[in-house]
Amino acid sequence: MARNSQDTKLRILTAANRLFYSDGIRAVSVDAIAEKAGITKKTLYYHFKSKDDLVAEYLMSRDQPNLDAMRKWFDEVDGSVADKVYAIFDGVVRSSQHPKWRGCGFLRTAGELANMPGHPAIKAGAAHKKRFENWLVEVFVEYKLKNSSSLARQVVLLLDGSFAVMMVHHDSAYIEEAGLAAKQLIEASL
């Protein structure tokens, strides 16, 4: 039975997503991805011209779901904008309790590819981080917070910093503390 090209591409991307997120970009070979997807390496290269392109597509596939999760956590909480932003950090804390959680895939990939600033995955990660920051700016403008752009950047720094420290210490208390700091910054801007 012939397989749909889009289905095959999705299977490759799903396999890459699982392997890259759990094991890292450099640790995962194209052979391992092809095997996990149940295809040949030739089929993988038919859909993705290089591993670099597959890594970038992996990150792009995580972009909207991650942004949607942040918005969902924000929207689910009643209360002030400070409470709502804290809910984003709380959502990350809850996510970090899952046994397969490995931190921020965008930051982990950037760390692995730090010596390759022009890599398509670095660009995809930067675009994701900027989209999140821009969304925060829009939210802060809507809530009439002072210095919305600067405040959004500070919240991003707190969130990404807490991801980094969490990866070192495996202690979600750092994310909670960063959330409290973000809440205090926002309350000071009200």
PDB file of C-alpha atoms in Angstrom:
ATOM      1  CA  MET A   1       0.000   0.000   0.000  1.00  0.00           C
ATOM      2  CA  ALA A   2       1.461   3.364  -1.021  1.00  0.00           C
ATOM      3  CA  ARG A   3       2.062   5.799   1.780  1.00  0.00           C
ATOM      4  CA  ASN A   4       1.011   9.420   1.715  1.00  0.00           C
ATOM      5  CA  SER A   5       4.021  11.740   1.421  1.00  0.00           C
ATOM      6  CA  GLN A   6       2.676  14.104   4.107  1.00  0.00           C
ATOM      7  CA  ASP A   7       2.079  11.177   6.468  1.00  0.00           C
ATOM      8  CA  THR A   8       5.635  10.001   5.938  1.00  0.00           C
ATOM      9  CA  LYS A   9       7.023  13.476   6.553  1.00  0.00           C
ATOM     10  CA  LEU A  10       4.960  13.722   9.743  1.00  0.00           C
ATOM     11  CA  ARG A  11       6.238  10.325  10.932  1.00  0.00           C
ATOM     12  CA  ILE A  12       9.818  11.478  10.349  1.00  0.00           C
ATOM     13  CA  LEU A  13       9.177  14.716  12.206  1.00  0.00           C
ATOM     14  CA  THR A  14       7.469  12.894  15.088  1.00  0.00           C
ATOM     15  CA  ALA A  15      10.408  10.499  15.412  1.00  0.00           C
ATOM     16  CA  ALA A  16      12.899  13.375  15.246  1.00  0.00           C
ATOM     17  CA  ASN A  17      10.911  15.305  17.830  1.00  0.00           C
ATOM     18  CA  ARG A  18      11.012  12.446  20.319  1.00  0.00           C
ATOM     19  CA  LEU A  19      14.678  11.647  19.773  1.00  0.00           C
ATOM     20  CA  PHE A  20      16.032  15.204  19.556  1.00  0.00           C
ATOM     21  CA  TYR A  21      14.110  16.303  22.643  1.00  0.00           C
ATOM     22  CA  SER A  22      15.033  13.286  24.747  1.00  0.00           C
ATOM     23  CA  ASP A  23      18.637  12.747  23.642  1.00  0.00           C
ATOM     24  CA  GLY A  24      19.847  15.979  22.034  1.00  0.00           C
ATOM     25  CA  ILE A  25      20.602  17.069  18.502  1.00  0.00           C
ATOM     26  CA  ARG A  26      24.171  15.857  18.162  1.00  0.00           C
ATOM     27  CA  ALA A  27      23.537  12.535  19.902  1.00  0.00           C
ATOM     28  CA  VAL A  28      20.829  11.501  17.437  1.00  0.00           C
ATOM     29  CA  SER A  29      21.814  10.196  14.017  1.00  0.00           C
ATOM     30  CA  VAL A  30      19.779  10.334  10.854  1.00  0.00           C
ATOM     31  CA  ASP A  31      19.891   6.520  10.896  1.00  0.00           C
ATOM     32  CA  ALA A  32      18.228   6.481  14.331  1.00  0.00           C
ATOM     33  CA  ILE A  33      15.484   8.826  13.165  1.00  0.00           C
ATOM     34  CA  ALA A  34      14.836   6.769  10.032  1.00  0.00           C
ATOM     35  CA  GLU A  35      14.667   3.595  12.107  1.00  0.00           C
ATOM     36  CA  LYS A  36      12.268   5.147  14.653  1.00  0.00           C
ATOM     37  CA  ALA A  37      10.077   6.444  11.803  1.00  0.00           C
ATOM     38  CA  GLY A  38      10.097   3.032  10.101  1.00  0.00           C
ATOM     39  CA  ILE A  39      11.584   4.331   6.860  1.00  0.00           C
ATOM     40  CA  THR A  40      14.873   4.250   4.995  1.00  0.00           C
ATOM     41  CA  LYS A  41      17.489   6.957   5.236  1.00  0.00           C
ATOM     42  CA  LYS A  42      16.907   7.646   1.546  1.00  0.00           C
ATOM     43  CA  THR A  43      13.225   8.359   2.276  1.00  0.00           C
ATOM     44  CA  LEU A  44      14.210  10.716   5.081  1.00  0.00           C
ATOM     45  CA  TYR A  45      16.487  12.644   2.727  1.00  0.00           C
ATOM     46  CA  TYR A  46      13.688  12.765   0.164  1.00  0.00           C
ATOM     47  CA  HIS A  47      11.637  14.779   2.679  1.00  0.00           C
ATOM     48  CA  PHE A  48      14.466  16.737   4.351  1.00  0.00           C
ATOM     49  CA  LYS A  49      17.536  17.713   2.356  1.00  0.00           C
ATOM     50  CA  SER A  50      19.772  17.586   5.457  1.00  0.00           C
ATOM     51  CA  LYS A  51      19.803  16.864   9.160  1.00  0.00           C
ATOM     52  CA  ASP A  52      20.135  20.624   9.693  1.00  0.00           C
ATOM     53  CA  ASP A  53      16.834  21.183   7.896  1.00  0.00           C
ATOM     54  CA  LEU A  54      15.209  18.455   9.983  1.00  0.00           C
ATOM     55  CA  VAL A  55      16.496  20.046  13.196  1.00  0.00           C
ATOM     56  CA  ALA A  56      15.067  23.413  12.147  1.00  0.00           C
ATOM     57  CA  GLU A  57      11.730  21.797  11.248  1.00  0.00           C
ATOM     58  CA  TYR A  58      11.733  20.023  14.627  1.00  0.00           C
ATOM     59  CA  LEU A  59      11.955  23.377  16.386  1.00  0.00           C
ATOM     60  CA  MET A  60       9.399  25.021  14.124  1.00  0.00           C
ATOM     61  CA  SER A  61       6.994  22.183  14.922  1.00  0.00           C
ATOM     62  CA  ARG A  62       7.378  22.967  18.642  1.00  0.00           C
ATOM     63  CA  ASP A  63       6.847  26.714  18.198  1.00  0.00           C
ATOM     64  CA  GLN A  64       3.070  27.047  18.092  1.00  0.00           C
ATOM     65  CA  PRO A  65       2.298  24.277  20.623  1.00  0.00           C
ATOM     66  CA  ASN A  66       4.656  25.922  23.129  1.00  0.00           C
ATOM     67  CA  LEU A  67       3.168  29.365  22.553  1.00  0.00           C
ATOM     68  CA  ASP A  68      -0.336  27.910  22.837  1.00  0.00           C
ATOM     69  CA  ALA A  69       0.541  26.296  26.172  1.00  0.00           C
ATOM     70  CA  MET A  70       1.864  29.597  27.543  1.00  0.00           C
ATOM     71  CA  ARG A  71      -1.262  31.446  26.401  1.00  0.00           C
ATOM     72  CA  LYS A  72      -3.479  28.738  27.868  1.00  0.00           C
ATOM     73  CA  TRP A  73      -1.778  28.936  31.264  1.00  0.00           C
ATOM     74  CA  PHE A  74      -2.071  32.724  31.146  1.00  0.00           C
ATOM     75  CA  ASP A  75      -5.748  32.700  30.123  1.00  0.00           C
ATOM     76  CA  GLU A  76      -6.856  30.030  32.607  1.00  0.00           C
ATOM     77  CA  VAL A  77      -6.065  32.130  35.645  1.00  0.00           C
ATOM     78  CA  ASP A  78      -8.407  34.750  36.992  1.00  0.00           C
ATOM     79  CA  GLY A  79      -6.750  37.699  38.633  1.00  0.00           C
ATOM     80  CA  SER A  80      -4.284  40.386  37.770  1.00  0.00           C
ATOM     81  CA  VAL A  81      -1.876  40.314  34.858  1.00  0.00           C
ATOM     82  CA  ALA A  82       0.842  39.562  37.430  1.00  0.00           C
ATOM     83  CA  ASP A  83      -1.083  36.463  38.552  1.00  0.00           C
ATOM     84  CA  LYS A  84      -1.547  35.440  34.935  1.00  0.00           C
ATOM     85  CA  VAL A  85       2.160  35.743  34.131  1.00  0.00           C
ATOM     86  CA  TYR A  86       2.995  33.809  37.276  1.00  0.00           C
ATOM     87  CA  ALA A  87       0.677  31.085  35.925  1.00  0.00           C
ATOM     88  CA  ILE A  88       3.024  30.661  32.951  1.00  0.00           C
ATOM     89  CA  PHE A  89       5.879  29.856  35.314  1.00  0.00           C
ATOM     90  CA  ASP A  90       3.587  27.590  37.328  1.00  0.00           C
ATOM     91  CA  GLY A  91       2.664  25.762  34.109  1.00  0.00           C
ATOM     92  CA  VAL A  92       6.346  25.204  33.413  1.00  0.00           C
ATOM     93  CA  VAL A  93       6.806  23.877  36.959  1.00  0.00           C
ATOM     94  CA  ARG A  94       3.954  21.401  36.430  1.00  0.00           C
ATOM     95  CA  SER A  95       5.374  20.374  33.044  1.00  0.00           C
ATOM     96  CA  SER A  96       8.793  19.836  34.602  1.00  0.00           C
ATOM     97  CA  GLN A  97       7.334  17.127  36.825  1.00  0.00           C
ATOM     98  CA  HIS A  98       6.710  14.875  33.810  1.00  0.00           C
ATOM     99  CA  PRO A  99       9.391  12.169  33.587  1.00  0.00           C
ATOM    100  CA  LYS A 100      10.075  12.935  29.907  1.00  0.00           C
ATOM    101  CA  TRP A 101      10.521  16.683  30.461  1.00  0.00           C
ATOM    102  CA  ARG A 102      13.983  17.846  29.383  1.00  0.00           C
ATOM    103  CA  GLY A 103      13.632  21.619  29.608  1.00  0.00           C
ATOM    104  CA  CYS A 104      13.357  24.070  26.772  1.00  0.00           C
ATOM    105  CA  GLY A 105      14.126  22.353  23.474  1.00  0.00           C
ATOM    106  CA  PHE A 106      14.916  25.721  21.896  1.00  0.00           C
ATOM    107  CA  LEU A 107      17.550  26.581  24.500  1.00  0.00           C
ATOM    108  CA  ARG A 108      18.999  23.077  24.542  1.00  0.00           C
ATOM    109  CA  THR A 109      19.376  23.166  20.759  1.00  0.00           C
ATOM    110  CA  ALA A 110      20.928  26.640  20.876  1.00  0.00           C
ATOM    111  CA  GLY A 111      23.421  25.351  23.442  1.00  0.00           C
ATOM    112  CA  GLU A 112      24.364  22.404  21.266  1.00  0.00           C
ATOM    113  CA  LEU A 113      24.735  24.569  18.173  1.00  0.00           C
ATOM    114  CA  ALA A 114      26.229  27.654  19.830  1.00  0.00           C
ATOM    115  CA  ASN A 115      29.240  27.601  17.515  1.00  0.00           C
ATOM    116  CA  MET A 116      26.931  27.767  14.469  1.00  0.00           C
ATOM    117  CA  PRO A 117      25.050  31.094  14.749  1.00  0.00           C
ATOM    118  CA  GLY A 118      23.720  30.922  11.178  1.00  0.00           C
ATOM    119  CA  HIS A 119      22.258  27.434  11.608  1.00  0.00           C
ATOM    120  CA  PRO A 120      18.587  27.242  10.578  1.00  0.00           C
ATOM    121  CA  ALA A 121      17.688  25.790  14.001  1.00  0.00           C
ATOM    122  CA  ILE A 122      19.285  28.752  15.782  1.00  0.00           C
ATOM    123  CA  LYS A 123      17.181  31.045  13.611  1.00  0.00           C
ATOM    124  CA  ALA A 124      14.037  28.998  14.349  1.00  0.00           C
ATOM    125  CA  GLY A 125      14.754  29.141  18.084  1.00  0.00           C
ATOM    126  CA  ALA A 126      15.388  32.879  17.998  1.00  0.00           C
ATOM    127  CA  ALA A 127      12.143  33.416  16.083  1.00  0.00           C
ATOM    128  CA  HIS A 128      10.219  31.404  18.689  1.00  0.00           C
ATOM    129  CA  LYS A 129      11.698  33.345  21.592  1.00  0.00           C
ATOM    130  CA  LYS A 130      10.968  36.645  19.834  1.00  0.00           C
ATOM    131  CA  ARG A 131       7.348  35.607  19.143  1.00  0.00           C
ATOM    132  CA  PHE A 132       6.851  34.864  22.839  1.00  0.00           C
ATOM    133  CA  GLU A 133       8.422  38.177  23.828  1.00  0.00           C
ATOM    134  CA  ASN A 134       6.287  40.078  21.309  1.00  0.00           C
ATOM    135  CA  TRP A 135       3.155  38.378  22.627  1.00  0.00           C
ATOM    136  CA  LEU A 136       4.089  39.503  26.152  1.00  0.00           C
ATOM    137  CA  VAL A 137       4.587  43.062  24.897  1.00  0.00           C
ATOM    138  CA  GLU A 138       1.087  42.991  23.384  1.00  0.00           C
ATOM    139  CA  VAL A 139      -0.375  41.658  26.629  1.00  0.00           C
ATOM    140  CA  PHE A 140       1.428  44.281  28.721  1.00  0.00           C
ATOM    141  CA  VAL A 141       0.315  47.089  26.404  1.00  0.00           C
ATOM    142  CA  GLU A 142      -3.254  45.796  26.649  1.00  0.00           C
ATOM    143  CA  TYR A 143      -2.995  45.893  30.453  1.00  0.00           C
ATOM    144  CA  LYS A 144      -1.428  49.380  30.217  1.00  0.00           C
ATOM    145  CA  LEU A 145       1.795  48.436  31.973  1.00  0.00           C
ATOM    146  CA  LYS A 146       4.663  50.921  31.991  1.00  0.00           C
ATOM    147  CA  ASN A 147       7.691  50.056  29.846  1.00  0.00           C
ATOM    148  CA  SER A 148       5.932  47.076  28.249  1.00  0.00           C
ATOM    149  CA  SER A 149       8.830  46.159  25.952  1.00  0.00           C
ATOM    150  CA  SER A 150      11.426  46.259  28.710  1.00  0.00           C
ATOM    151  CA  LEU A 151       9.156  44.377  31.098  1.00  0.00           C
ATOM    152  CA  ALA A 152       8.495  41.647  28.513  1.00  0.00           C
ATOM    153  CA  ARG A 153      12.225  41.239  27.961  1.00  0.00           C
ATOM    154  CA  GLN A 154      12.782  40.943  31.728  1.00  0.00           C
ATOM    155  CA  VAL A 155      10.110  38.244  32.006  1.00  0.00           C
ATOM    156  CA  VAL A 156      11.713  36.351  29.107  1.00  0.00           C
ATOM    157  CA  LEU A 157      15.082  36.567  30.863  1.00  0.00           C
ATOM    158  CA  LEU A 158      13.564  35.222  34.058  1.00  0.00           C
ATOM    159  CA  LEU A 159      11.840  32.366  32.260  1.00  0.00           C
ATOM    160  CA  ASP A 160      14.801  31.355  30.117  1.00  0.00           C
ATOM    161  CA  GLY A 161      17.184  31.778  33.048  1.00  0.00           C
ATOM    162  CA  SER A 162      15.007  29.503  35.151  1.00  0.00           C
ATOM    163  CA  PHE A 163      15.030  26.909  32.340  1.00  0.00           C
ATOM    164  CA  ALA A 164      18.828  26.999  32.365  1.00  0.00           C
ATOM    165  CA  VAL A 165      19.167  26.706  36.135  1.00  0.00           C
ATOM    166  CA  MET A 166      16.562  23.951  36.221  1.00  0.00           C
ATOM    167  CA  MET A 167      18.658  21.965  33.762  1.00  0.00           C
ATOM    168  CA  VAL A 168      21.646  22.259  36.096  1.00  0.00           C
ATOM    169  CA  HIS A 169      19.941  21.605  39.431  1.00  0.00           C
ATOM    170  CA  HIS A 170      16.808  19.648  38.427  1.00  0.00           C
ATOM    171  CA  ASP A 171      14.907  21.665  41.010  1.00  0.00           C
ATOM    172  CA  SER A 172      11.684  23.364  39.959  1.00  0.00           C
ATOM    173  CA  ALA A 173      11.951  25.754  42.918  1.00  0.00           C
ATOM    174  CA  TYR A 174      14.128  27.938  40.659  1.00  0.00           C
ATOM    175  CA  ILE A 175      11.268  28.274  38.186  1.00  0.00           C
ATOM    176  CA  GLU A 176       8.877  29.110  41.035  1.00  0.00           C
ATOM    177  CA  GLU A 177      11.242  31.808  42.319  1.00  0.00           C
ATOM    178  CA  ALA A 178      11.627  33.259  38.829  1.00  0.00           C
ATOM    179  CA  GLY A 179       7.833  33.350  38.565  1.00  0.00           C
ATOM    180  CA  LEU A 180       7.589  35.239  41.850  1.00  0.00           C
ATOM    181  CA  ALA A 181      10.216  37.702  40.630  1.00  0.00           C
ATOM    182  CA  ALA A 182       8.264  38.209  37.385  1.00  0.00           C
ATOM    183  CA  LYS A 183       5.089  38.761  39.394  1.00  0.00           C
ATOM    184  CA  GLN A 184       6.829  41.406  41.537  1.00  0.00           C
ATOM    185  CA  LEU A 185       8.200  43.196  38.461  1.00  0.00           C
ATOM    186  CA  ILE A 186       4.753  43.331  36.916  1.00  0.00           C
ATOM    187  CA  GLU A 187       3.088  44.487  40.138  1.00  0.00           C
ATOM    188  CA  ALA A 188       5.627  47.309  40.320  1.00  0.00           C
ATOM    189  CA  SER A 189       4.595  48.352  36.783  1.00  0.00           C
ATOM    190  CA  LEU A 190       0.893  48.522  37.536  1.00  0.00           C
TER     191      LEU A 190
END
